Coordinates of C-alpha atoms in Angstrom, one line a residue:
M782 CA 0.0 0.0 0.0
A783 CA 1.5 3.3 -1.0
L784 CA 1.3 6.5 1.1
N785 CA -2.1 8.0 1.4
A786 CA -3.0 11.0 -0.7
R787 CA -2.4 13.5 2.0
R788 CA 0.8 12.1 3.2
A789 CA 2.1 11.9 -0.4
R790 CA 1.1 15.4 -1.2
Q791 CA 3.0 16.6 2.0
L792 CA 6.1 14.7 1.1
L793 CA 6.0 16.1 -2.5
E794 CA 5.7 19.7 -1.2
T795 CA 8.5 19.1 1.1
A796 CA 10.7 17.8 -1.6
A797 CA 9.7 20.3 -4.3
P798 CA 12.0 23.2 -3.3
L799 CA 15.0 20.7 -3.2
L800 CA 14.4 19.3 -6.8
L801 CA 16.9 20.3 -9.6
Q802 CA 15.7 21.8 -12.8
G803 CA 14.1 19.1 -14.9
E804 CA 14.2 16.5 -12.1
Q805 CA 11.2 14.1 -11.8
V806 CA 9.8 12.3 -8.8
E807 CA 9.4 8.5 -9.7
F808 CA 8.7 6.9 -6.3
T809 CA 7.7 7.8 -2.6
S810 CA 7.3 5.6 0.3
L811 CA 7.9 5.3 4.1
A812 CA 10.5 2.8 5.5
G813 CA 12.7 2.0 8.4
V814 CA 16.3 3.0 7.6
G815 CA 19.2 1.5 9.5
S816 CA 19.4 -1.5 11.9
V817 CA 19.1 -2.0 15.5
S818 CA 21.6 -4.4 17.3
V819 CA 20.2 -7.5 19.2
R820 CA 22.1 -6.2 22.2
K821 CA 20.1 -3.0 22.2
Q822 CA 16.7 -4.9 21.7
A823 CA 17.5 -7.3 24.6
L824 CA 18.6 -4.4 27.0
T825 CA 15.5 -2.3 26.3
A826 CA 13.2 -5.3 26.7
A827 CA 14.9 -6.3 29.9
A828 CA 14.9 -2.6 31.2
V829 CA 11.1 -2.2 30.5
G830 CA 10.2 -5.5 31.8
I831 CA 12.0 -4.8 35.2
L832 CA 10.6 -1.2 35.5
T833 CA 7.0 -2.3 34.7
A834 CA 7.1 -5.7 36.5
G835 CA 6.6 -7.6 33.1
T836 CA 3.3 -5.7 32.3
V837 CA 4.6 -3.8 29.2
M838 CA 6.7 -5.1 26.5
A839 CA 8.9 -2.8 24.4
T840 CA 10.6 -3.1 20.9
V841 CA 13.2 -1.1 19.2
T842 CA 12.8 -0.5 15.6
P843 CA 14.8 1.3 12.8
R844 CA 14.2 5.1 12.3
P845 CA 11.1 5.7 10.0
L846 CA 12.2 7.8 7.0
Y847 CA 10.3 9.0 3.9
I848 CA 12.0 8.1 0.7
V849 CA 11.6 10.1 -2.6
M850 CA 13.2 8.6 -5.5
T851 CA 13.8 10.9 -8.5
D852 CA 15.3 10.2 -11.7
Q853 CA 18.7 11.5 -10.4
R854 CA 18.7 11.1 -6.6
L855 CA 17.4 9.4 -3.5
L856 CA 16.3 11.8 -0.7
F857 CA 15.5 10.7 2.7
F858 CA 13.4 12.9 5.0
D859 CA 12.7 12.6 8.7
G860 CA 9.6 10.3 9.1
N861 CA 8.4 11.8 12.5
R862 CA 6.9 8.4 13.4
G863 CA 4.7 8.3 10.2
G864 CA 3.5 11.8 10.7
R865 CA 4.1 15.0 8.4
P866 CA 7.6 14.7 6.6
G867 CA 10.4 16.6 8.4
K868 CA 13.7 17.9 7.3
L869 CA 16.0 16.3 4.6
L870 CA 18.4 13.8 6.2
L871 CA 20.1 12.1 3.4
N872 CA 20.7 12.9 -0.3
L873 CA 22.3 10.3 -2.4
P874 CA 23.0 10.4 -6.2
R875 CA 21.1 7.6 -7.7
P876 CA 23.8 6.3 -10.2
Y877 CA 26.1 5.6 -7.1
V878 CA 23.4 3.5 -5.3
S879 CA 22.7 -0.1 -5.8
A880 CA 20.5 -2.5 -3.9
G881 CA 21.2 -6.2 -2.9
G882 CA 20.2 -8.8 -0.4
S883 CA 16.6 -8.1 -1.0
K884 CA 14.0 -10.4 0.6
K885 CA 10.8 -10.8 2.5
A886 CA 11.3 -10.9 6.3
F887 CA 9.4 -11.4 9.5
L888 CA 7.0 -14.0 8.2
G889 CA 6.7 -12.3 4.9
M890 CA 5.1 -9.2 6.5
Q891 CA 8.1 -6.9 5.7
Y892 CA 10.4 -6.4 2.8
V893 CA 14.2 -5.7 3.4
T894 CA 17.0 -4.6 1.3
H895 CA 20.4 -3.3 1.8
L896 CA 21.7 -0.4 -0.2
S897 CA 25.4 0.2 -1.3
V898 CA 26.8 3.4 -2.2
A899 CA 29.9 3.4 -4.5
G900 CA 33.0 4.4 -2.6
Q901 CA 31.6 3.7 0.8
E902 CA 32.3 0.5 3.0
G903 CA 29.2 0.2 5.1
G904 CA 25.6 -0.4 3.6
L905 CA 22.2 1.0 4.6
K906 CA 19.5 -1.3 5.6
V907 CA 16.0 -0.4 4.4
T908 CA 12.9 -2.2 5.9
F909 CA 9.5 -1.7 4.4
P910 CA 7.0 -2.4 7.1
V911 CA 3.8 -4.5 6.5
Q912 CA 1.7 -1.3 5.3
H913 CA 4.4 -0.5 2.7
R914 CA 6.0 -3.9 1.8
G915 CA 4.6 -3.8 -1.7
D916 CA 6.8 -0.6 -2.3
G917 CA 9.9 -2.7 -1.6
P918 CA 10.2 -4.5 -4.9
R919 CA 9.2 -1.3 -6.8
F920 CA 12.0 0.6 -4.9
V921 CA 14.6 -2.2 -5.7
A922 CA 13.5 -2.3 -9.4
G923 CA 14.5 1.3 -9.7
L924 CA 18.1 0.8 -8.7
A925 CA 21.1 -1.1 -9.9
V926 CA 21.3 -4.5 -8.4
T927 CA 24.5 -5.8 -6.4
R928 CA 25.1 -9.4 -5.9

């Protein structure tokens, strides 16, 4: 499921002043970007469990970011927990970005891919949640594929 019309319009309004002359938006979505270590997940769950005597369960998830893919760049905006798009956090030239290791995850409810940027050692994990998992394959199809 793509972004709802209101949120997509807000995202396009946020991105519009940053677009170059003739640059066209091809794709928009919301995804979790980055990864959370198992250690941090376990520590958070233990701390919340102890503080609430086991009545509350907590999870730690990657930061939600809005993605705007244009014919020239990938723009990542602050997701504000699924609210109105915030400031630009990451701007990557599309020709230097490739996707690899794409797969369904968490019982097929999420779609995960890893982005590689030419000249950079580390990658960037992008997780499309259940509401936007159909956007994952469309996102990967717009990028070069690494094996």
